[in-house]
Amino acid sequence: MEKVLNQKEIDTLLYGYEKELIKKRVEHCIVFDKFGNRVAAKQGTKEEIDIRDISDLMFRQRVYTHNHPKAGSSFSLDDVLVFETHELTEMRACDKLYWYSVRRTKNSSRITKAKFLKEYDKQTRILLPKYQKRFDSGEDEELLKHDWLSEAMKRTFSTYGFIYRRNKW
């Protein structure tokens, strides 16, 4: 019988795959089961991956990782919808600067596009003064925008009981 991987083992396994994914010029995704087996993979374009031809059964309670060729972007709204619609255990994204993860917990609640957008908008507005001060003090605008939106994403997911992580390579 295969052993179910814990979070540290998943992170270790995916680290190698994601280090390779960040070198790609177009988006790629890989889906893993709870034992660490690769069950699906697909190549997309610079902007997206069309996953409609991958069976829903390949996603449910699985870990989905993909690259963002454009550095500095956490999860897109489409990513959030894939995560929720397909009931993934964890969704990950990686770019040249960071890797990101959102994971379900036993306290996670279902989210809709409208609920997510409303909470995300609220969090970006709450955080704006903090990041405006940093911008006014001379910090790099692009890095600040990335930090600001990532913190808003973390707060939004946390509102619904999910664990969001962003880590530098």
PDB file of C-alpha atoms in Angstrom:
ATOM      1  CA  MET A   1       0.000   0.000   0.000  1.00  0.00           C
ATOM      2  CA  GLU A   2       1.287   3.456  -0.887  1.00  0.00           C
ATOM      3  CA  LYS A   3       1.952   6.062   1.802  1.00  0.00           C
ATOM      4  CA  VAL A   4      -0.060   9.291   1.785  1.00  0.00           C
ATOM      5  CA  LEU A   5       2.373  12.225   1.654  1.00  0.00           C
ATOM      6  CA  ASN A   6       2.323  14.910   4.327  1.00  0.00           C
ATOM      7  CA  GLN A   7       2.695  18.606   3.464  1.00  0.00           C
ATOM      8  CA  LYS A   8       6.473  18.647   3.894  1.00  0.00           C
ATOM      9  CA  GLU A   9       6.840  15.633   1.593  1.00  0.00           C
ATOM     10  CA  ILE A  10       4.554  17.272  -1.003  1.00  0.00           C
ATOM     11  CA  ASP A  11       6.611  20.476  -0.845  1.00  0.00           C
ATOM     12  CA  THR A  12       9.831  18.508  -1.300  1.00  0.00           C
ATOM     13  CA  LEU A  13       8.449  16.495  -4.223  1.00  0.00           C
ATOM     14  CA  LEU A  14       7.009  19.497  -6.025  1.00  0.00           C
ATOM     15  CA  TYR A  15      10.084  21.673  -5.472  1.00  0.00           C
ATOM     16  CA  GLY A  16      11.976  19.773  -8.163  1.00  0.00           C
ATOM     17  CA  TYR A  17       9.118  19.874 -10.640  1.00  0.00           C
ATOM     18  CA  GLU A  18       8.436  23.559 -10.009  1.00  0.00           C
ATOM     19  CA  LYS A  19      12.091  24.520 -10.398  1.00  0.00           C
ATOM     20  CA  GLU A  20      11.852  23.050 -13.906  1.00  0.00           C
ATOM     21  CA  LEU A  21       8.439  24.630 -14.611  1.00  0.00           C
ATOM     22  CA  ILE A  22       9.711  28.157 -13.959  1.00  0.00           C
ATOM     23  CA  LYS A  23      12.125  27.792 -16.874  1.00  0.00           C
ATOM     24  CA  LYS A  24       9.248  27.286 -19.330  1.00  0.00           C
ATOM     25  CA  ARG A  25       8.057  30.128 -21.559  1.00  0.00           C
ATOM     26  CA  VAL A  26       4.456  28.912 -21.633  1.00  0.00           C
ATOM     27  CA  GLU A  27       2.217  27.624 -18.873  1.00  0.00           C
ATOM     28  CA  HIS A  28       2.425  23.961 -17.901  1.00  0.00           C
ATOM     29  CA  CYS A  29       0.446  22.111 -15.267  1.00  0.00           C
ATOM     30  CA  ILE A  30       0.974  18.830 -13.442  1.00  0.00           C
ATOM     31  CA  VAL A  31      -1.536  17.043 -11.212  1.00  0.00           C
ATOM     32  CA  PHE A  32      -0.426  14.728  -8.397  1.00  0.00           C
ATOM     33  CA  ASP A  33      -2.388  12.332  -6.239  1.00  0.00           C
ATOM     34  CA  LYS A  34      -2.024  12.084  -2.447  1.00  0.00           C
ATOM     35  CA  PHE A  35       0.723   9.485  -2.868  1.00  0.00           C
ATOM     36  CA  GLY A  36       2.864  11.777  -5.011  1.00  0.00           C
ATOM     37  CA  ASN A  37       2.082  10.059  -8.298  1.00  0.00           C
ATOM     38  CA  ARG A  38       1.885  12.260 -11.375  1.00  0.00           C
ATOM     39  CA  VAL A  39      -1.598  11.660 -12.822  1.00  0.00           C
ATOM     40  CA  ALA A  40      -1.934  14.367 -15.485  1.00  0.00           C
ATOM     41  CA  ALA A  41       0.109  17.036 -17.244  1.00  0.00           C
ATOM     42  CA  LYS A  42      -0.617  19.624 -19.888  1.00  0.00           C
ATOM     43  CA  GLN A  43       1.035  22.471 -21.778  1.00  0.00           C
ATOM     44  CA  GLY A  44      -0.769  25.736 -22.490  1.00  0.00           C
ATOM     45  CA  THR A  45       0.086  29.181 -23.814  1.00  0.00           C
ATOM     46  CA  LYS A  46       1.856  32.147 -22.201  1.00  0.00           C
ATOM     47  CA  GLU A  47      -1.450  33.163 -20.627  1.00  0.00           C
ATOM     48  CA  GLU A  48      -3.394  29.997 -19.778  1.00  0.00           C
ATOM     49  CA  ILE A  49      -3.857  26.245 -19.860  1.00  0.00           C
ATOM     50  CA  ASP A  50      -7.022  24.774 -21.325  1.00  0.00           C
ATOM     51  CA  ILE A  51      -7.824  21.906 -18.959  1.00  0.00           C
ATOM     52  CA  ARG A  52     -11.340  21.144 -20.214  1.00  0.00           C
ATOM     53  CA  ASP A  53     -10.218  17.841 -21.708  1.00  0.00           C
ATOM     54  CA  ILE A  54      -8.819  16.554 -18.406  1.00  0.00           C
ATOM     55  CA  SER A  55     -11.393  14.496 -16.536  1.00  0.00           C
ATOM     56  CA  ASP A  56     -12.775  16.043 -13.353  1.00  0.00           C
ATOM     57  CA  LEU A  57     -11.792  12.822 -11.603  1.00  0.00           C
ATOM     58  CA  MET A  58      -8.155  13.649 -12.297  1.00  0.00           C
ATOM     59  CA  PHE A  59      -8.500  16.786 -10.143  1.00  0.00           C
ATOM     60  CA  ARG A  60     -10.719  15.992  -7.183  1.00  0.00           C
ATOM     61  CA  GLN A  61      -8.687  15.913  -3.956  1.00  0.00           C
ATOM     62  CA  ARG A  62      -5.428  16.230  -5.881  1.00  0.00           C
ATOM     63  CA  VAL A  63      -2.559  18.693  -5.941  1.00  0.00           C
ATOM     64  CA  TYR A  64      -2.348  20.880  -9.055  1.00  0.00           C
ATOM     65  CA  THR A  65       0.782  22.891  -9.759  1.00  0.00           C
ATOM     66  CA  HIS A  66       1.524  25.185 -12.657  1.00  0.00           C
ATOM     67  CA  ASN A  67       3.909  27.909 -13.704  1.00  0.00           C
ATOM     68  CA  HIS A  68       3.296  31.561 -14.457  1.00  0.00           C
ATOM     69  CA  PRO A  69       5.837  32.585 -17.112  1.00  0.00           C
ATOM     70  CA  LYS A  70       5.261  36.225 -16.164  1.00  0.00           C
ATOM     71  CA  ALA A  71       6.953  36.748 -12.786  1.00  0.00           C
ATOM     72  CA  GLY A  72       5.163  38.453  -9.960  1.00  0.00           C
ATOM     73  CA  SER A  73       1.718  36.981 -10.161  1.00  0.00           C
ATOM     74  CA  SER A  74       0.031  34.893  -7.496  1.00  0.00           C
ATOM     75  CA  PHE A  75      -3.234  33.137  -8.359  1.00  0.00           C
ATOM     76  CA  SER A  76      -5.514  34.473 -11.057  1.00  0.00           C
ATOM     77  CA  LEU A  77      -9.285  34.415 -10.713  1.00  0.00           C
ATOM     78  CA  ASP A  78      -9.293  31.505 -13.178  1.00  0.00           C
ATOM     79  CA  ASP A  79      -6.887  29.653 -10.862  1.00  0.00           C
ATOM     80  CA  VAL A  80      -9.225  30.215  -7.919  1.00  0.00           C
ATOM     81  CA  LEU A  81     -12.163  28.916  -9.943  1.00  0.00           C
ATOM     82  CA  VAL A  82     -10.237  25.788 -11.012  1.00  0.00           C
ATOM     83  CA  PHE A  83      -9.226  25.190  -7.382  1.00  0.00           C
ATOM     84  CA  GLU A  84     -12.796  25.473  -6.142  1.00  0.00           C
ATOM     85  CA  THR A  85     -14.704  23.923  -9.058  1.00  0.00           C
ATOM     86  CA  HIS A  86     -12.542  20.818  -9.144  1.00  0.00           C
ATOM     87  CA  GLU A  87     -12.266  20.533  -5.356  1.00  0.00           C
ATOM     88  CA  LEU A  88      -8.484  20.352  -5.392  1.00  0.00           C
ATOM     89  CA  THR A  89      -6.736  19.631  -2.108  1.00  0.00           C
ATOM     90  CA  GLU A  90      -4.059  22.153  -3.023  1.00  0.00           C
ATOM     91  CA  MET A  91      -3.295  24.491  -5.883  1.00  0.00           C
ATOM     92  CA  ARG A  92       0.197  25.767  -6.446  1.00  0.00           C
ATOM     93  CA  ALA A  93       1.710  28.297  -8.838  1.00  0.00           C
ATOM     94  CA  CYS A  94       5.321  29.239  -9.390  1.00  0.00           C
ATOM     95  CA  ASP A  95       7.246  31.983 -11.116  1.00  0.00           C
ATOM     96  CA  LYS A  96      10.882  33.007 -11.138  1.00  0.00           C
ATOM     97  CA  LEU A  97      10.581  34.832  -7.791  1.00  0.00           C
ATOM     98  CA  TYR A  98       8.148  32.812  -5.665  1.00  0.00           C
ATOM     99  CA  TRP A  99       6.053  29.710  -5.297  1.00  0.00           C
ATOM    100  CA  TYR A 100       2.485  29.978  -4.043  1.00  0.00           C
ATOM    101  CA  SER A 101       0.114  27.512  -2.468  1.00  0.00           C
ATOM    102  CA  VAL A 102      -3.502  27.493  -1.367  1.00  0.00           C
ATOM    103  CA  ARG A 103      -4.657  24.460   0.587  1.00  0.00           C
ATOM    104  CA  ARG A 104      -7.981  23.292   1.971  1.00  0.00           C
ATOM    105  CA  THR A 105      -8.440  22.637   5.669  1.00  0.00           C
ATOM    106  CA  LYS A 106     -11.247  20.908   7.537  1.00  0.00           C
ATOM    107  CA  ASN A 107     -12.622  24.423   8.190  1.00  0.00           C
ATOM    108  CA  SER A 108     -12.598  25.569   4.546  1.00  0.00           C
ATOM    109  CA  SER A 109     -15.919  26.738   3.176  1.00  0.00           C
ATOM    110  CA  ARG A 110     -17.081  26.775  -0.431  1.00  0.00           C
ATOM    111  CA  ILE A 111     -16.403  29.990  -2.311  1.00  0.00           C
ATOM    112  CA  THR A 112     -18.055  31.435  -5.366  1.00  0.00           C
ATOM    113  CA  LYS A 113     -16.516  33.820  -7.857  1.00  0.00           C
ATOM    114  CA  ALA A 114     -18.702  36.669  -6.560  1.00  0.00           C
ATOM    115  CA  LYS A 115     -17.876  36.024  -2.886  1.00  0.00           C
ATOM    116  CA  PHE A 116     -14.185  35.736  -3.616  1.00  0.00           C
ATOM    117  CA  LEU A 117     -14.059  38.925  -5.689  1.00  0.00           C
ATOM    118  CA  LYS A 118     -16.003  40.902  -3.083  1.00  0.00           C
ATOM    119  CA  GLU A 119     -13.673  39.832  -0.256  1.00  0.00           C
ATOM    120  CA  TYR A 120     -10.529  40.287  -2.367  1.00  0.00           C
ATOM    121  CA  ASP A 121     -11.606  43.813  -3.331  1.00  0.00           C
ATOM    122  CA  LYS A 122     -12.285  44.589   0.336  1.00  0.00           C
ATOM    123  CA  GLN A 123      -8.844  43.331   1.376  1.00  0.00           C
ATOM    124  CA  THR A 124      -7.002  45.267  -1.345  1.00  0.00           C
ATOM    125  CA  ARG A 125      -8.729  48.468  -0.185  1.00  0.00           C
ATOM    126  CA  ILE A 126      -7.923  47.796   3.489  1.00  0.00           C
ATOM    127  CA  LEU A 127      -4.249  47.195   2.674  1.00  0.00           C
ATOM    128  CA  LEU A 128      -3.810  50.105   0.241  1.00  0.00           C
ATOM    129  CA  PRO A 129      -2.751  52.755   2.821  1.00  0.00           C
ATOM    130  CA  LYS A 130      -0.030  50.462   4.194  1.00  0.00           C
ATOM    131  CA  TYR A 131       1.451  49.903   0.747  1.00  0.00           C
ATOM    132  CA  GLN A 132       0.962  53.528  -0.325  1.00  0.00           C
ATOM    133  CA  LYS A 133       3.182  54.589   2.595  1.00  0.00           C
ATOM    134  CA  ARG A 134       5.865  52.164   1.482  1.00  0.00           C
ATOM    135  CA  PHE A 135       5.595  53.447  -2.094  1.00  0.00           C
ATOM    136  CA  ASP A 136       5.824  57.049  -0.907  1.00  0.00           C
ATOM    137  CA  SER A 137       9.011  56.169   0.991  1.00  0.00           C
ATOM    138  CA  GLY A 138      10.653  55.064  -2.285  1.00  0.00           C
ATOM    139  CA  GLU A 139      10.198  51.287  -2.405  1.00  0.00           C
ATOM    140  CA  ASP A 140      10.016  49.605  -5.811  1.00  0.00           C
ATOM    141  CA  GLU A 141       6.495  49.908  -7.249  1.00  0.00           C
ATOM    142  CA  GLU A 142       6.434  46.507  -8.968  1.00  0.00           C
ATOM    143  CA  LEU A 143       7.591  44.606  -5.873  1.00  0.00           C
ATOM    144  CA  LEU A 144       5.155  46.524  -3.674  1.00  0.00           C
ATOM    145  CA  LYS A 145       2.254  45.728  -5.982  1.00  0.00           C
ATOM    146  CA  HIS A 146       3.180  42.064  -5.841  1.00  0.00           C
ATOM    147  CA  ASP A 147       3.426  42.102  -2.030  1.00  0.00           C
ATOM    148  CA  TRP A 148       0.161  44.035  -1.697  1.00  0.00           C
ATOM    149  CA  LEU A 149      -1.869  41.724  -3.927  1.00  0.00           C
ATOM    150  CA  SER A 150      -0.324  38.609  -2.394  1.00  0.00           C
ATOM    151  CA  GLU A 151      -1.219  39.783   1.113  1.00  0.00           C
ATOM    152  CA  ALA A 152      -4.757  40.538  -0.065  1.00  0.00           C
ATOM    153  CA  MET A 153      -4.953  37.034  -1.554  1.00  0.00           C
ATOM    154  CA  LYS A 154      -3.740  35.494   1.720  1.00  0.00           C
ATOM    155  CA  ARG A 155      -6.320  37.421   3.746  1.00  0.00           C
ATOM    156  CA  THR A 156      -9.090  36.535   1.325  1.00  0.00           C
ATOM    157  CA  PHE A 157      -8.349  32.813   1.388  1.00  0.00           C
ATOM    158  CA  SER A 158      -7.989  32.932   5.169  1.00  0.00           C
ATOM    159  CA  THR A 159     -11.495  34.409   5.439  1.00  0.00           C
ATOM    160  CA  TYR A 160     -12.825  31.157   3.955  1.00  0.00           C
ATOM    161  CA  GLY A 161     -10.623  28.848   6.035  1.00  0.00           C
ATOM    162  CA  PHE A 162      -7.899  28.113   3.461  1.00  0.00           C
ATOM    163  CA  ILE A 163      -4.143  28.249   4.021  1.00  0.00           C
ATOM    164  CA  TYR A 164      -2.272  30.476   1.575  1.00  0.00           C
ATOM    165  CA  ARG A 165       1.512  30.512   1.361  1.00  0.00           C
ATOM    166  CA  ARG A 166       4.001  32.489  -0.691  1.00  0.00           C
ATOM    167  CA  ASN A 167       7.689  31.619  -0.471  1.00  0.00           C
ATOM    168  CA  LYS A 168      10.796  32.946  -2.184  1.00  0.00           C
ATOM    169  CA  TRP A 169      12.877  30.331  -3.962  1.00  0.00           C
TER     170      TRP A 169
END
